Amino acid sequence: MTESQQQKISIKNKEQEIEFEEKVININRVAKVVKGGRRFSFSALVVVGDKDSHVGIGFGKAKEVPIAISKAISIAKKEVFEVPLVGDKTLPYHIIGRHGSSKVLIKPAAPGTGIKAGGAVKMIMELAGIKNVLTKSLGSTNVINVVRATENGLKRIKSPSQIAELRGKSLKDFFSSPEGSKESKIKNKNK
């Protein structure tokens, strides 16, 4: 068995161990006009998460609502990703997620702020386990595009340890104050 196959198996085992909470973001009825009239089908947009930095988004389509929702849930569980959280369940830095003409600004917030976000984005943040965050939806307000933009932003966030590794520094060096900081300038003036 190759290493990638072992990783896939371990990911499947993790998915089965984790209990996900599910929320339906949007259900849309679409009509296809045919010779005999209109044919209706439904699309469902669902978010799943464990409220502890794991979240996934799924989009399912079917002739009936319950089937569309179940398809979306199964897709969302396959698409689960981890969001790096720091401190008091917030993000390490701000980022803008983009999808189509939608943009979502996601900013970390001070403890006690809560989740300041619109409907669809708020559901994602809650199920991701983010407690303190500020968001602003920019551009198109299409629910599907806003959700995909939020997903894009959260997927692109790196943890402080990943950023330190990319820069070739240790975490200790990464968070130590630089020589040009206000504190060192004050110390130098007093000497």
PDB file of C-alpha atoms in Angstrom:
ATOM      1  CA  MET A   1       0.000   0.000   0.000  1.00  0.00           C
ATOM      2  CA  THR A   2       1.416   3.399  -0.957  1.00  0.00           C
ATOM      3  CA  GLU A   3       1.722   6.322   1.426  1.00  0.00           C
ATOM      4  CA  SER A   4      -1.047   8.337  -0.291  1.00  0.00           C
ATOM      5  CA  GLN A   5      -3.467   5.412   0.034  1.00  0.00           C
ATOM      6  CA  GLN A   6      -2.660   5.156   3.748  1.00  0.00           C
ATOM      7  CA  GLN A   7      -3.320   8.888   4.150  1.00  0.00           C
ATOM      8  CA  LYS A   8      -6.710   8.534   2.416  1.00  0.00           C
ATOM      9  CA  ILE A   9      -7.656   5.658   4.721  1.00  0.00           C
ATOM     10  CA  SER A  10      -6.623   7.629   7.818  1.00  0.00           C
ATOM     11  CA  ILE A  11      -8.660  10.638   6.621  1.00  0.00           C
ATOM     12  CA  LYS A  12     -11.719   8.373   6.157  1.00  0.00           C
ATOM     13  CA  ASN A  13     -11.246   6.988   9.673  1.00  0.00           C
ATOM     14  CA  LYS A  14     -11.053  10.538  11.068  1.00  0.00           C
ATOM     15  CA  GLU A  15     -14.278  11.484   9.241  1.00  0.00           C
ATOM     16  CA  GLN A  16     -16.092   8.539  10.797  1.00  0.00           C
ATOM     17  CA  GLU A  17     -14.821   9.406  14.307  1.00  0.00           C
ATOM     18  CA  ILE A  18     -15.829  13.074  14.156  1.00  0.00           C
ATOM     19  CA  GLU A  19     -19.488  13.910  14.798  1.00  0.00           C
ATOM     20  CA  PHE A  20     -20.635  16.655  12.448  1.00  0.00           C
ATOM     21  CA  GLU A  21     -23.465  19.090  12.964  1.00  0.00           C
ATOM     22  CA  GLU A  22     -25.356  19.973   9.766  1.00  0.00           C
ATOM     23  CA  LYS A  23     -27.085  23.192   8.742  1.00  0.00           C
ATOM     24  CA  VAL A  24     -28.973  23.924   5.534  1.00  0.00           C
ATOM     25  CA  ILE A  25     -27.918  27.314   4.198  1.00  0.00           C
ATOM     26  CA  ASN A  26     -30.176  27.556   1.162  1.00  0.00           C
ATOM     27  CA  ILE A  27     -32.727  25.537  -0.816  1.00  0.00           C
ATOM     28  CA  ASN A  28     -33.475  26.704  -4.320  1.00  0.00           C
ATOM     29  CA  ARG A  29     -36.248  25.525  -6.659  1.00  0.00           C
ATOM     30  CA  VAL A  30     -35.300  25.631 -10.328  1.00  0.00           C
ATOM     31  CA  ALA A  31     -37.602  25.048 -13.300  1.00  0.00           C
ATOM     32  CA  LYS A  32     -36.755  23.581 -16.685  1.00  0.00           C
ATOM     33  CA  VAL A  33     -39.292  24.439 -19.379  1.00  0.00           C
ATOM     34  CA  VAL A  34     -40.102  21.490 -21.637  1.00  0.00           C
ATOM     35  CA  LYS A  35     -42.779  20.790 -24.269  1.00  0.00           C
ATOM     36  CA  GLY A  36     -45.324  19.569 -21.715  1.00  0.00           C
ATOM     37  CA  GLY A  37     -44.778  22.351 -19.170  1.00  0.00           C
ATOM     38  CA  ARG A  38     -42.232  22.932 -16.415  1.00  0.00           C
ATOM     39  CA  ARG A  39     -40.049  20.368 -14.662  1.00  0.00           C
ATOM     40  CA  PHE A  40     -39.029  21.368 -11.155  1.00  0.00           C
ATOM     41  CA  SER A  41     -35.909  20.285  -9.319  1.00  0.00           C
ATOM     42  CA  PHE A  42     -34.235  21.456  -6.127  1.00  0.00           C
ATOM     43  CA  SER A  43     -30.717  22.418  -5.142  1.00  0.00           C
ATOM     44  CA  ALA A  44     -29.507  22.471  -1.536  1.00  0.00           C
ATOM     45  CA  LEU A  45     -26.489  24.219  -0.045  1.00  0.00           C
ATOM     46  CA  VAL A  46     -25.359  22.657   3.242  1.00  0.00           C
ATOM     47  CA  VAL A  47     -22.540  23.249   5.729  1.00  0.00           C
ATOM     48  CA  VAL A  48     -21.251  20.598   8.159  1.00  0.00           C
ATOM     49  CA  GLY A  49     -18.823  21.118  11.025  1.00  0.00           C
ATOM     50  CA  ASP A  50     -17.721  19.878  14.421  1.00  0.00           C
ATOM     51  CA  LYS A  51     -17.418  23.350  16.035  1.00  0.00           C
ATOM     52  CA  ASP A  52     -13.728  22.590  16.574  1.00  0.00           C
ATOM     53  CA  SER A  53     -11.934  23.915  13.448  1.00  0.00           C
ATOM     54  CA  HIS A  54     -13.355  21.368  10.953  1.00  0.00           C
ATOM     55  CA  VAL A  55     -15.918  22.503   8.389  1.00  0.00           C
ATOM     56  CA  GLY A  56     -17.162  21.418   4.957  1.00  0.00           C
ATOM     57  CA  ILE A  57     -19.558  22.799   2.362  1.00  0.00           C
ATOM     58  CA  GLY A  58     -21.696  20.772  -0.059  1.00  0.00           C
ATOM     59  CA  PHE A  59     -24.057  21.518  -2.935  1.00  0.00           C
ATOM     60  CA  GLY A  60     -26.566  18.856  -4.017  1.00  0.00           C
ATOM     61  CA  LYS A  61     -29.273  18.742  -6.689  1.00  0.00           C
ATOM     62  CA  ALA A  62     -32.254  16.374  -7.017  1.00  0.00           C
ATOM     63  CA  LYS A  63     -35.938  16.155  -7.975  1.00  0.00           C
ATOM     64  CA  GLU A  64     -36.973  16.224  -4.289  1.00  0.00           C
ATOM     65  CA  VAL A  65     -35.771  18.370  -1.369  1.00  0.00           C
ATOM     66  CA  PRO A  66     -34.772  15.588   1.110  1.00  0.00           C
ATOM     67  CA  ILE A  67     -32.665  13.819  -1.536  1.00  0.00           C
ATOM     68  CA  ALA A  68     -30.956  17.097  -2.495  1.00  0.00           C
ATOM     69  CA  ILE A  69     -30.147  17.779   1.185  1.00  0.00           C
ATOM     70  CA  SER A  70     -28.756  14.271   1.757  1.00  0.00           C
ATOM     71  CA  LYS A  71     -26.579  14.562  -1.385  1.00  0.00           C
ATOM     72  CA  ALA A  72     -25.283  17.943  -0.209  1.00  0.00           C
ATOM     73  CA  ILE A  73     -24.476  16.538   3.268  1.00  0.00           C
ATOM     74  CA  SER A  74     -22.520  13.613   1.834  1.00  0.00           C
ATOM     75  CA  ILE A  75     -20.559  15.970  -0.459  1.00  0.00           C
ATOM     76  CA  ALA A  76     -19.885  18.352   2.450  1.00  0.00           C
ATOM     77  CA  LYS A  77     -18.516  15.510   4.612  1.00  0.00           C
ATOM     78  CA  LYS A  78     -16.095  14.579   1.822  1.00  0.00           C
ATOM     79  CA  GLU A  79     -14.973  18.209   1.470  1.00  0.00           C
ATOM     80  CA  VAL A  80     -14.160  18.827   5.162  1.00  0.00           C
ATOM     81  CA  PHE A  81     -11.092  20.994   5.782  1.00  0.00           C
ATOM     82  CA  GLU A  82      -9.366  22.354   8.872  1.00  0.00           C
ATOM     83  CA  VAL A  83      -9.340  26.035   9.812  1.00  0.00           C
ATOM     84  CA  PRO A  84      -6.307  27.122  11.886  1.00  0.00           C
ATOM     85  CA  LEU A  85      -7.520  28.877  15.040  1.00  0.00           C
ATOM     86  CA  VAL A  86      -5.440  30.827  17.545  1.00  0.00           C
ATOM     87  CA  GLY A  87      -5.957  32.277  20.996  1.00  0.00           C
ATOM     88  CA  ASP A  88      -9.586  32.744  21.929  1.00  0.00           C
ATOM     89  CA  LYS A  89     -10.994  30.794  18.938  1.00  0.00           C
ATOM     90  CA  THR A  90     -10.213  33.433  16.321  1.00  0.00           C
ATOM     91  CA  LEU A  91      -8.171  33.548  13.119  1.00  0.00           C
ATOM     92  CA  PRO A  92      -4.438  34.360  12.986  1.00  0.00           C
ATOM     93  CA  TYR A  93      -4.823  37.226  10.452  1.00  0.00           C
ATOM     94  CA  HIS A  94      -7.311  38.861   8.077  1.00  0.00           C
ATOM     95  CA  ILE A  95      -7.943  37.587   4.552  1.00  0.00           C
ATOM     96  CA  ILE A  96     -10.247  38.239   1.583  1.00  0.00           C
ATOM     97  CA  GLY A  97     -11.890  35.162   0.052  1.00  0.00           C
ATOM     98  CA  ARG A  98     -12.930  35.382  -3.597  1.00  0.00           C
ATOM     99  CA  HIS A  99     -15.247  33.381  -5.830  1.00  0.00           C
ATOM    100  CA  GLY A 100     -16.683  34.779  -9.027  1.00  0.00           C
ATOM    101  CA  SER A 101     -17.666  38.381  -8.364  1.00  0.00           C
ATOM    102  CA  SER A 102     -18.174  37.769  -4.631  1.00  0.00           C
ATOM    103  CA  LYS A 103     -15.616  38.753  -2.039  1.00  0.00           C
ATOM    104  CA  VAL A 104     -15.752  38.125   1.694  1.00  0.00           C
ATOM    105  CA  LEU A 105     -13.469  40.005   4.089  1.00  0.00           C
ATOM    106  CA  ILE A 106     -12.708  37.901   7.180  1.00  0.00           C
ATOM    107  CA  LYS A 107     -10.930  39.581  10.113  1.00  0.00           C
ATOM    108  CA  PRO A 108      -9.899  38.266  13.530  1.00  0.00           C
ATOM    109  CA  ALA A 109     -11.586  39.991  16.466  1.00  0.00           C
ATOM    110  CA  ALA A 110     -10.905  40.643  20.148  1.00  0.00           C
ATOM    111  CA  PRO A 111     -12.245  38.194  22.757  1.00  0.00           C
ATOM    112  CA  GLY A 112     -15.920  38.827  23.516  1.00  0.00           C
ATOM    113  CA  THR A 113     -16.727  40.255  20.085  1.00  0.00           C
ATOM    114  CA  GLY A 114     -18.643  37.222  18.869  1.00  0.00           C
ATOM    115  CA  ILE A 115     -19.470  36.415  15.258  1.00  0.00           C
ATOM    116  CA  LYS A 116     -20.308  39.545  13.292  1.00  0.00           C
ATOM    117  CA  ALA A 117     -21.428  38.138   9.945  1.00  0.00           C
ATOM    118  CA  GLY A 118     -24.343  37.782   7.561  1.00  0.00           C
ATOM    119  CA  GLY A 119     -26.568  34.688   7.377  1.00  0.00           C
ATOM    120  CA  ALA A 120     -24.613  32.174   5.296  1.00  0.00           C
ATOM    121  CA  VAL A 121     -21.172  33.285   6.504  1.00  0.00           C
ATOM    122  CA  LYS A 122     -22.346  33.176  10.130  1.00  0.00           C
ATOM    123  CA  MET A 123     -23.423  29.523   9.812  1.00  0.00           C
ATOM    124  CA  ILE A 124     -20.002  28.570   8.420  1.00  0.00           C
ATOM    125  CA  MET A 125     -18.158  30.437  11.189  1.00  0.00           C
ATOM    126  CA  GLU A 126     -20.314  28.824  13.907  1.00  0.00           C
ATOM    127  CA  LEU A 127     -19.765  25.284  12.617  1.00  0.00           C
ATOM    128  CA  ALA A 128     -16.034  25.941  12.114  1.00  0.00           C
ATOM    129  CA  GLY A 129     -15.804  26.775  15.825  1.00  0.00           C
ATOM    130  CA  ILE A 130     -14.716  30.382  15.316  1.00  0.00           C
ATOM    131  CA  LYS A 131     -15.949  32.457  18.280  1.00  0.00           C
ATOM    132  CA  ASN A 132     -14.597  35.970  17.544  1.00  0.00           C
ATOM    133  CA  VAL A 133     -14.603  37.214  13.958  1.00  0.00           C
ATOM    134  CA  LEU A 134     -15.649  40.206  11.850  1.00  0.00           C
ATOM    135  CA  THR A 135     -16.779  39.649   8.252  1.00  0.00           C
ATOM    136  CA  LYS A 136     -18.031  41.802   5.417  1.00  0.00           C
ATOM    137  CA  SER A 137     -19.529  40.532   2.183  1.00  0.00           C
ATOM    138  CA  LEU A 138     -18.377  42.578  -0.811  1.00  0.00           C
ATOM    139  CA  GLY A 139     -19.490  42.382  -4.434  1.00  0.00           C
ATOM    140  CA  SER A 140     -22.144  39.878  -5.495  1.00  0.00           C
ATOM    141  CA  THR A 141     -24.583  38.740  -2.792  1.00  0.00           C
ATOM    142  CA  ASN A 142     -25.470  35.439  -4.489  1.00  0.00           C
ATOM    143  CA  VAL A 143     -25.588  32.961  -1.569  1.00  0.00           C
ATOM    144  CA  ILE A 144     -23.671  30.197  -3.358  1.00  0.00           C
ATOM    145  CA  ASN A 145     -20.867  32.559  -4.422  1.00  0.00           C
ATOM    146  CA  VAL A 146     -20.648  34.145  -0.946  1.00  0.00           C
ATOM    147  CA  VAL A 147     -20.343  30.678   0.641  1.00  0.00           C
ATOM    148  CA  ARG A 148     -17.677  29.623  -1.888  1.00  0.00           C
ATOM    149  CA  ALA A 149     -15.769  32.891  -1.278  1.00  0.00           C
ATOM    150  CA  THR A 150     -15.865  32.254   2.482  1.00  0.00           C
ATOM    151  CA  GLU A 151     -14.617  28.704   1.905  1.00  0.00           C
ATOM    152  CA  ASN A 152     -11.818  30.048  -0.311  1.00  0.00           C
ATOM    153  CA  GLY A 153     -10.709  32.508   2.369  1.00  0.00           C
ATOM    154  CA  LEU A 154     -10.750  29.945   5.188  1.00  0.00           C
ATOM    155  CA  LYS A 155      -8.849  27.365   3.108  1.00  0.00           C
ATOM    156  CA  ARG A 156      -6.075  29.873   2.307  1.00  0.00           C
ATOM    157  CA  ILE A 157      -5.382  30.751   5.968  1.00  0.00           C
ATOM    158  CA  LYS A 158      -2.171  29.210   7.287  1.00  0.00           C
ATOM    159  CA  SER A 159      -1.339  28.524  10.922  1.00  0.00           C
ATOM    160  CA  PRO A 160       1.509  30.511  12.558  1.00  0.00           C
ATOM    161  CA  SER A 161       3.684  27.357  12.575  1.00  0.00           C
ATOM    162  CA  GLN A 162       3.177  26.885   8.800  1.00  0.00           C
ATOM    163  CA  ILE A 163       4.120  30.525   8.116  1.00  0.00           C
ATOM    164  CA  ALA A 164       7.223  30.259  10.340  1.00  0.00           C
ATOM    165  CA  GLU A 165       8.267  27.097   8.486  1.00  0.00           C
ATOM    166  CA  LEU A 166       7.819  28.809   5.096  1.00  0.00           C
ATOM    167  CA  ARG A 167      10.040  31.696   6.246  1.00  0.00           C
ATOM    168  CA  GLY A 168      12.648  29.339   7.680  1.00  0.00           C
ATOM    169  CA  LYS A 169      12.233  30.553  11.266  1.00  0.00           C
ATOM    170  CA  SER A 170      11.193  28.934  14.508  1.00  0.00           C
ATOM    171  CA  LEU A 171       7.946  29.921  16.193  1.00  0.00           C
ATOM    172  CA  LYS A 172       9.960  31.573  18.977  1.00  0.00           C
ATOM    173  CA  ASP A 173      11.774  33.836  16.478  1.00  0.00           C
ATOM    174  CA  PHE A 174       8.542  34.430  14.625  1.00  0.00           C
ATOM    175  CA  PHE A 175       6.779  35.960  17.632  1.00  0.00           C
ATOM    176  CA  SER A 176       9.747  37.706  19.273  1.00  0.00           C
ATOM    177  CA  SER A 177       9.714  41.486  19.016  1.00  0.00           C
ATOM    178  CA  PRO A 178      12.050  42.918  16.348  1.00  0.00           C
ATOM    179  CA  GLU A 179      14.882  45.330  17.154  1.00  0.00           C
ATOM    180  CA  GLY A 180      12.958  48.195  15.594  1.00  0.00           C
ATOM    181  CA  SER A 181       9.997  47.925  17.972  1.00  0.00           C
ATOM    182  CA  LYS A 182       8.845  50.771  20.246  1.00  0.00           C
ATOM    183  CA  GLU A 183      10.030  48.939  23.383  1.00  0.00           C
ATOM    184  CA  SER A 184      13.623  48.605  22.171  1.00  0.00           C
ATOM    185  CA  LYS A 185      13.696  52.264  21.052  1.00  0.00           C
ATOM    186  CA  ILE A 186      12.572  53.394  24.517  1.00  0.00           C
ATOM    187  CA  LYS A 187      15.235  51.211  26.165  1.00  0.00           C
ATOM    188  CA  ASN A 188      17.918  52.649  23.863  1.00  0.00           C
ATOM    189  CA  LYS A 189      16.872  56.260  24.678  1.00  0.00           C
ATOM    190  CA  ASN A 190      17.088  55.630  28.431  1.00  0.00           C
ATOM    191  CA  LYS A 191      20.703  54.345  28.138  1.00  0.00           C
TER     192      LYS A 191
END
